[in-house]
Coordinates of C-alpha atoms and ligand atoms in Angstrom, one line a residue:
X15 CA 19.2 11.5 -18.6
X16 CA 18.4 7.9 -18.6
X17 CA 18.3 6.1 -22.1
X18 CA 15.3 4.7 -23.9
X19 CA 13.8 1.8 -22.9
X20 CA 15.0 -1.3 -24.8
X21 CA 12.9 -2.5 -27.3
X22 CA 10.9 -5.3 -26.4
X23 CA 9.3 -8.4 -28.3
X24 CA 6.1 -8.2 -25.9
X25 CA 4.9 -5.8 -23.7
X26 CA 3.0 -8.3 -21.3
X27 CA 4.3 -9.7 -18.4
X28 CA 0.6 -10.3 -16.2
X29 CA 1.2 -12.5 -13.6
X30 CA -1.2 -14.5 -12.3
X31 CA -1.2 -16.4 -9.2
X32 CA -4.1 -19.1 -8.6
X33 CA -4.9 -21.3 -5.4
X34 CA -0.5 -21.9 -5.0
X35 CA 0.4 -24.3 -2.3
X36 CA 3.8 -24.9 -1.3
X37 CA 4.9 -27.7 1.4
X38 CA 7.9 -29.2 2.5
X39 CA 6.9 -32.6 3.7
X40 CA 3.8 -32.1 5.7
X41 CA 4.5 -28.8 6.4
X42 CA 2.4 -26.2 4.4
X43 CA 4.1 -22.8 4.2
X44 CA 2.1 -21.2 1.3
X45 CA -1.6 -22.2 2.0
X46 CA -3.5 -21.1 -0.9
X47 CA -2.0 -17.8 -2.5
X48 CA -4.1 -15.9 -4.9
X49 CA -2.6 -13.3 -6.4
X50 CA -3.1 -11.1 -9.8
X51 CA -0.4 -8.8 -10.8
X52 CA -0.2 -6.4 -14.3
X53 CA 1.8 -6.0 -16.3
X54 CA 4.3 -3.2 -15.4
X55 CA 2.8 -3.1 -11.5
X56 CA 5.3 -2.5 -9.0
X57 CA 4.5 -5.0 -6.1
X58 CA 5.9 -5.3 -2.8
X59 CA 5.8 -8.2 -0.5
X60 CA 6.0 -7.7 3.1
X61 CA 4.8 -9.9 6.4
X62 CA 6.7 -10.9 9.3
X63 CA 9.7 -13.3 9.5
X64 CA 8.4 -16.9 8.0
X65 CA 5.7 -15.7 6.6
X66 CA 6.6 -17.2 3.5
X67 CA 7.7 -14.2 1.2
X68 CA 11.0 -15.9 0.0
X69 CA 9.5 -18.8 -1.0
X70 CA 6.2 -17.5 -2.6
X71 CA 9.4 -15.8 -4.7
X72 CA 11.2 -18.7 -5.7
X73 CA 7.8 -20.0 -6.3
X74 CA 7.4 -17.6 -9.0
X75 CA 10.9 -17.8 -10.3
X76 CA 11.0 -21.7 -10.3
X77 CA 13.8 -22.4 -8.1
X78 CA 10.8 -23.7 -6.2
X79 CA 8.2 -26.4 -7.4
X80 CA 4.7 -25.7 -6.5
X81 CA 2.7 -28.5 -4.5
X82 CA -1.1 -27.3 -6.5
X83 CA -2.3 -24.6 -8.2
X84 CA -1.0 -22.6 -11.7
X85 CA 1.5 -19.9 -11.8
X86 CA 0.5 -17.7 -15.3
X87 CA 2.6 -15.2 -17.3
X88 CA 0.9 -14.1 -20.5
X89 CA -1.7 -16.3 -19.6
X90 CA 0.4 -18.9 -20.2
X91 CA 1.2 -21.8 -17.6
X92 CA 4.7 -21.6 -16.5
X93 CA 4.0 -24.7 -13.2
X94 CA 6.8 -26.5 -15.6
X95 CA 8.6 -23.8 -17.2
X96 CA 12.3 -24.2 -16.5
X97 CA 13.5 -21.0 -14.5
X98 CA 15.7 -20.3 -17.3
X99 CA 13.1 -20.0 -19.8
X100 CA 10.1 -18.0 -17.6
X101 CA 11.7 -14.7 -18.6
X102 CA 12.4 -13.3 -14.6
X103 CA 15.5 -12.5 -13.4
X104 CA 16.1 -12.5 -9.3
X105 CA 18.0 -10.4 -7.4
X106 CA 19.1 -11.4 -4.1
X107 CA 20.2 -10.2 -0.3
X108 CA 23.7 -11.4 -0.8
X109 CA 25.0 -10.5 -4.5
X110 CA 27.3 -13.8 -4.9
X111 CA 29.5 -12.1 -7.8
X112 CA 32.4 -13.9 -8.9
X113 CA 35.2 -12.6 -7.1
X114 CA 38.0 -13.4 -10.0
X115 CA 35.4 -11.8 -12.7
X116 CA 35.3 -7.8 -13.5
X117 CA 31.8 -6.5 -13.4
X118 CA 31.6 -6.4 -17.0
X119 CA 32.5 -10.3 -17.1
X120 CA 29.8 -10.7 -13.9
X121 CA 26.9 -9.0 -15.7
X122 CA 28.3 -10.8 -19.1
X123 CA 28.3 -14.4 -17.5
X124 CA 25.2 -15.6 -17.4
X125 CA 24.1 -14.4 -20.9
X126 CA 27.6 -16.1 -22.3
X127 CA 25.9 -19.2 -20.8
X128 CA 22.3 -18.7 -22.0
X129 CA 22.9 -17.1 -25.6
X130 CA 22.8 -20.2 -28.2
X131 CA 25.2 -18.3 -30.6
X132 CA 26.8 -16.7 -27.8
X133 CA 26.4 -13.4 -29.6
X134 CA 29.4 -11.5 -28.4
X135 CA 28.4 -7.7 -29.5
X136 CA 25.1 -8.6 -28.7
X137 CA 26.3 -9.3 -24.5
X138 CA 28.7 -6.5 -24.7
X139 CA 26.1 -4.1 -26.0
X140 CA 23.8 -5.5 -23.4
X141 CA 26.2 -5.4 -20.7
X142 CA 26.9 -1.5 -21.6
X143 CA 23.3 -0.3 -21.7
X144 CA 22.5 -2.1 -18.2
X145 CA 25.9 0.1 -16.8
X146 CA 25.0 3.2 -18.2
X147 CA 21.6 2.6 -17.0
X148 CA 22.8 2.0 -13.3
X149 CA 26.0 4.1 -13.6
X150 CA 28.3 2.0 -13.2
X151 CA 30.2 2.5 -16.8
X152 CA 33.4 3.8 -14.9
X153 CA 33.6 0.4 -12.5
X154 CA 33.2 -2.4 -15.9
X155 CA 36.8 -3.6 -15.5
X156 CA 37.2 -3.7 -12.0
X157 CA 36.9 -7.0 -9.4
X158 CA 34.2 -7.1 -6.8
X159 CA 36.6 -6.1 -4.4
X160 CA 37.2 -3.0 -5.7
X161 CA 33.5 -1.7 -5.4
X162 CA 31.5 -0.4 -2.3
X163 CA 28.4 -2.6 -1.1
X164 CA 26.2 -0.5 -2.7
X165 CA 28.5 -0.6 -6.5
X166 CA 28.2 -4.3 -5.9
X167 CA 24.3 -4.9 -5.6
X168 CA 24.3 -2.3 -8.9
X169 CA 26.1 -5.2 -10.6
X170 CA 24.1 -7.8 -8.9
X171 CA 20.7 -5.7 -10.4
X172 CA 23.2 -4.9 -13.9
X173 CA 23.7 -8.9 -14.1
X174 CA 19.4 -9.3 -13.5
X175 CA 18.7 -6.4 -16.7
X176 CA 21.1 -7.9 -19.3
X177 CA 18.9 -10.4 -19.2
X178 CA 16.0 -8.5 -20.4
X179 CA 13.6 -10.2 -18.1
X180 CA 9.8 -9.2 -18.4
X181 CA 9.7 -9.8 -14.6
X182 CA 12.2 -8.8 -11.6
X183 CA 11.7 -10.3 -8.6
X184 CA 13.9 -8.7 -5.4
X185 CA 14.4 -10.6 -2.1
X186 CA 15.3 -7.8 0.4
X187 CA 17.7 -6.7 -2.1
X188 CA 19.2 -3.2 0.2
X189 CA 19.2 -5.6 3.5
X190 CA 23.2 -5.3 3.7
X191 CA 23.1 -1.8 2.2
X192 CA 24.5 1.3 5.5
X193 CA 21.1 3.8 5.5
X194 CA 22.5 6.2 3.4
X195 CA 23.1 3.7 0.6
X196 CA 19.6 2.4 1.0
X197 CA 18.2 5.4 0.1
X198 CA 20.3 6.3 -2.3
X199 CA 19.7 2.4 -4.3
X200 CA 15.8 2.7 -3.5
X201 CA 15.6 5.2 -5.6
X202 CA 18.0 4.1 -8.6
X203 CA 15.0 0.7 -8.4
X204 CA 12.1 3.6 -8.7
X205 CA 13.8 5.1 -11.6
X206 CA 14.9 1.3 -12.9
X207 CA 11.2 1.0 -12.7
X208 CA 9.8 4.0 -14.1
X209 CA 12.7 3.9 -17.6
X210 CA 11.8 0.1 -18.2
X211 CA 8.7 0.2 -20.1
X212 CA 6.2 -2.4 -18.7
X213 CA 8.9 -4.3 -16.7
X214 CA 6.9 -5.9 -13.5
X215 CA 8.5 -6.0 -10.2
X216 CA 7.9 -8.2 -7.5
X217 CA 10.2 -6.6 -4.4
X218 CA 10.4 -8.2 -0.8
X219 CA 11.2 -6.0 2.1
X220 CA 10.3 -5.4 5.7
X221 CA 11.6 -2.0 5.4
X222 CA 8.5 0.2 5.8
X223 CA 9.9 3.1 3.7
X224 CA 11.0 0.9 1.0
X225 CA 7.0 -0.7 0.9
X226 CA 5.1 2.9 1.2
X227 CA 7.6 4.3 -1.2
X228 CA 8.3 1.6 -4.6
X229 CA 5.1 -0.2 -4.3
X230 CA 1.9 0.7 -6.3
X231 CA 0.3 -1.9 -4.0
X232 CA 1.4 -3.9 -1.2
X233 CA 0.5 -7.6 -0.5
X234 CA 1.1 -8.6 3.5
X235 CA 1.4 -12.0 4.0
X236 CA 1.1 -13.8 6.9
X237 CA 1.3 -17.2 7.6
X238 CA 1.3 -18.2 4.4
X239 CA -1.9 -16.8 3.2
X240 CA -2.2 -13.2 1.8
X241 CA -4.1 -11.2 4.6
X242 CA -4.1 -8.2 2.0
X243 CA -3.1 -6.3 -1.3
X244 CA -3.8 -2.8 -1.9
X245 CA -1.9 0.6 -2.7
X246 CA 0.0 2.0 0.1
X247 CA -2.3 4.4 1.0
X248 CA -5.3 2.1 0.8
X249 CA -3.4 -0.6 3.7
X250 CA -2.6 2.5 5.8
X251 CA -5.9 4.1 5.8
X252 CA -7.8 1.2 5.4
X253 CA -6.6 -2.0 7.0
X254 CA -8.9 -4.8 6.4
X255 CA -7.5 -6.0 9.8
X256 CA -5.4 -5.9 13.4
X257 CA -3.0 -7.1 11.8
X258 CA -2.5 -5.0 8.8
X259 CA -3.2 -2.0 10.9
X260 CA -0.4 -2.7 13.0
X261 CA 1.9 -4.2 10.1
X262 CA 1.7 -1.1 7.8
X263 CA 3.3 2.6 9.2
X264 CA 5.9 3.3 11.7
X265 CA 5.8 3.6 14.5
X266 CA 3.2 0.8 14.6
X267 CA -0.3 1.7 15.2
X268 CA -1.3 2.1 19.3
X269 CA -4.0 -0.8 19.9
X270 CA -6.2 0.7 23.0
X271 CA -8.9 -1.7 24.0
X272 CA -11.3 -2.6 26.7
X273 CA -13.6 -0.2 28.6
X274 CA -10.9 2.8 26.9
X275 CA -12.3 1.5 23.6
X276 CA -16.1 1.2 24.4
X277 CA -17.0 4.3 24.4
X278 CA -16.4 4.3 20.3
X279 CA -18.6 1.1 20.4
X280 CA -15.3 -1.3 19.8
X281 CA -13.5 -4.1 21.0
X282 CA -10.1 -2.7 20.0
X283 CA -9.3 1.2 18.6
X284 CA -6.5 2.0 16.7
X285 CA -5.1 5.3 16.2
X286 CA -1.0 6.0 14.5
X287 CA 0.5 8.2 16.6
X288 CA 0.4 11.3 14.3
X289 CA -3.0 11.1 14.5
X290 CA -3.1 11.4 18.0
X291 CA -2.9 15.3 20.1
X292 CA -1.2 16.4 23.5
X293 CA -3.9 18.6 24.8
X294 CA -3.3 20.4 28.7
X295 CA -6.9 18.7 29.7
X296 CA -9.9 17.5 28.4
X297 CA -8.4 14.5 26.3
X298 CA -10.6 11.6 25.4
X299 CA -7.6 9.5 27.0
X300 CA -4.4 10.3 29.9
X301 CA -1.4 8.7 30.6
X302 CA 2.1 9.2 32.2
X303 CA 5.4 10.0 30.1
X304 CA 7.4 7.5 30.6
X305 CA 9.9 8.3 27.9
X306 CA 11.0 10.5 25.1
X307 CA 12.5 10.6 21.8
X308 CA 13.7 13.5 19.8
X309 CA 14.8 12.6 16.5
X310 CA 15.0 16.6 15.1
X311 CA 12.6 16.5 12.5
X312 CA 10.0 14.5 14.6
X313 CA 10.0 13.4 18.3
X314 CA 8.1 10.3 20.0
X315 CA 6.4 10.4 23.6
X316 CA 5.6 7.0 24.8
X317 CA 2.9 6.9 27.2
X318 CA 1.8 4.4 30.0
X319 CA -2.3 4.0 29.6
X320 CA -2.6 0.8 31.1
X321 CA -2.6 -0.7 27.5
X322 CA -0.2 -4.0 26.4
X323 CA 2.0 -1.6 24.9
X324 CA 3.1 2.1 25.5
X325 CA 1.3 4.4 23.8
X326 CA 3.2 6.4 21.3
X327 CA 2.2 9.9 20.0
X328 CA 4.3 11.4 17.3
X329 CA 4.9 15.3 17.5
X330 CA 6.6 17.8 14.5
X331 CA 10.1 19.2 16.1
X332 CA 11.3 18.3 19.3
X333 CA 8.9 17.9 22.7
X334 CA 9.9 19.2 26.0
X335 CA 7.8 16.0 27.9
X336 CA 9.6 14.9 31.0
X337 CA 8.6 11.2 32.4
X338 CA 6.4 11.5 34.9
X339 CA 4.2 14.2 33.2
X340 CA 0.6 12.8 33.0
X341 CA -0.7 14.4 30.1
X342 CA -4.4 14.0 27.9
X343 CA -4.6 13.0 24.5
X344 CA -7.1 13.0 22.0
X345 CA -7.6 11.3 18.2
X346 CA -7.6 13.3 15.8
X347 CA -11.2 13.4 14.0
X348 CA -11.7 10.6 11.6
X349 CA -8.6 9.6 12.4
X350 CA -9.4 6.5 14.6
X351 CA -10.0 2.6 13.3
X352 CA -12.5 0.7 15.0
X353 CA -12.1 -2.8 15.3
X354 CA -14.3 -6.0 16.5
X355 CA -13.2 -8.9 19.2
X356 CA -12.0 -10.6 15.8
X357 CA -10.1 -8.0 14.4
X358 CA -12.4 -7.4 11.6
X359 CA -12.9 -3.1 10.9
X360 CA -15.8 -1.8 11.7
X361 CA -16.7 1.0 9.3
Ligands
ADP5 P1 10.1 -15.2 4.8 O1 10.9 -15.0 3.5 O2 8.8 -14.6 4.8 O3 10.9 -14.8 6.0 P2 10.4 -18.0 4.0 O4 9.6 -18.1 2.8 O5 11.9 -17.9 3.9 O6 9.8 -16.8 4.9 O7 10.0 -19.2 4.9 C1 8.7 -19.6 5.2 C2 8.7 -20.8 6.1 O8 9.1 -21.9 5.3 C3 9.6 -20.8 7.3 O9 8.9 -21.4 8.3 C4 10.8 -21.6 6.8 O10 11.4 -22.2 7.9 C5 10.2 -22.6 5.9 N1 11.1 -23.1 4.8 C6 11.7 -22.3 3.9 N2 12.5 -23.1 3.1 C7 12.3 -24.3 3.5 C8 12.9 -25.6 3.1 N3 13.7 -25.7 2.0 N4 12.5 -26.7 3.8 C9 11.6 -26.7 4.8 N5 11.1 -25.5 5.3 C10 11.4 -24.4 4.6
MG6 MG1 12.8 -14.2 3.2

């Protein structure tokens, strides 16, 4: 069982994001963010490569000035708060431990510096709680070098919650993590989440699991500019977009346009491939197999349809299709998004 939550001095940590610019010379990579985040909320950043999720991070933490707006926590503004004193820890890709420290002396180090009276049983009881917390009490006295990737990033996270931060911001924190490991640690960050009372996180990832699964909502950015926030299931069954629609959910959402699409009066139709049915005839749409893939669980056929991209349909257990078939396929009901020559949803 996980301990109690550490007492806090306040409970608050709203975050509030208004008109935020951010250029680098004449370049303008965050265009006017606007943003509103509660205290406690679990938020996850996601949008393509560039897009400008690291640096709407640093942003927040203060390792980045802001060009114009306000950054708020507790209603207060932070725009020249020292990163030190805004009361969020970062976690990062790469965990940059000190290689000639222990783990206890990693998670202990940056407390040693910040601590005015450099409260010795205060770090060590600190340092203890944030082990037992992310079990890694056995591994205190050992180097870096003596710990798996996934031990490592523990400490990296260990050396963020001694800190007693009211807000954690992760930048792709699993990235270097095998696939078993990233399951195993996205979970330990759900129950981080979950035993810290009112603790906000602010997570990066383009690791679609890792968004549907930690976030209570989402906010895609792209380009710079927040395209949209909502809950998981709000993006994936309600994109205000093209682009979210084919951002959120894997495999990405099939994009059928043209005289195919007409017939539902739109420019562009989207339907996920779960939502779409192999039937023997009679399908609204048919196309040729040109390949399979069985994964166990789930299989994917990918079908040519004279669309930009394959179509893909996702089936329960494994699929006997052969390339070449030509087979007919139909949405399931309700299941379709229809969307104008701008992208916009039509609802
Ligand atoms: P993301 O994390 O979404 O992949 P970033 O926030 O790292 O994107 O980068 C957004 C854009 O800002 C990119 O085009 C990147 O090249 C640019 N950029 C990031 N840091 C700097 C910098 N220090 N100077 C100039 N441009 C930068
Ligand atoms: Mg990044």
């Amino acid at each position: 069982p996980l301990p109690p939550p550490p007492a806090r001095e306040t409970l608050l940590s709203d975050l509030k994001i208004t008109n935020l610019h951010k250029r680098y010379g004449s370049v303008e990579i965050l265009k006017d963010v606007n943003l509103e985040i509660k205290s406690g909320e679990f938020v996850v950043f996601v949008g393509p490569s560039g897009s400008g999720k690291s640096t709407l991070l640093r942003c927040i933490s203060g390792l980045e000035t802001i060009t114009s707006g306000t950054l708020e926590i507790d209603g207060r503004v932070v725009n020249e708060v020292a990163p030190s004193k805004r009361g969020i820890a970062m976690v990062f890709q790469s965990y940059a431990l000190y290689p000639h420290m222990t783990v206890f002396e990693n998670m202990a180090f940056g407390l040693t510096l910040e601590k005015d009276k450099n409260d010795k049983e205060e770090i060590r009881k600190r340092v203890e709680n944030a082990a037992e917390l992310l079990q890694i009490t056995p591994y205190l006295a050992r180097l870096p070098k003596q710990l798996s990737g996934g031990q490592r990033q523990r400490v990296a996270i260990g050396r963020a919650i001694v800190r007693d931060p009211k807000v954690f911001l992760f930048d792709e924190p699993l990235s270097n993590l095998d696939a078993a490991l990233r399951v195993a640690t996205r979970i330990e960050i759900a129950k981080l989440h979950e035993s810290m009372h009112n603790v906000t996180m602010i997570y990066v990832t383009h690791d679609q699991v890792e968004a549907m699964t930690l976030a209570d909502r989402i906010c895609v950015l792209r380009d710079g500019l927040v395209e949209q926030v909502g809950t998981p299931m709000e993006l994936y069954e309600k994109p205000d977009s093209l682009f979210v629609a084919g951002f959120i959910g894997s495999p990405k959402m099939n994009f059928i346009d043209g005289a195919k699409a007409a017939p539902f009066g739109a420019h562009t139709v989207g339907v996920r491939g779960e939502h779409l049915v192999i039937k023997p005839s009679d399908g609204v749409w048919n196309g040729t197999v040109i390949h399979t893939e069985n994964l166990g669980a789930d299989s994917y056929v990918y079908l040519e349809m004279g669309t930009e991209e394959p179509v893909v349909v996702r089936l329960d257990g494994v699929n006997s299709y052969k390339s070449g078939d030509v087979v007919h396929i139909s949405p399931m009901d309700d299941k379709i998004h229809r969307f104008d020559a701008a992208g916009k949803p039509i609802r």
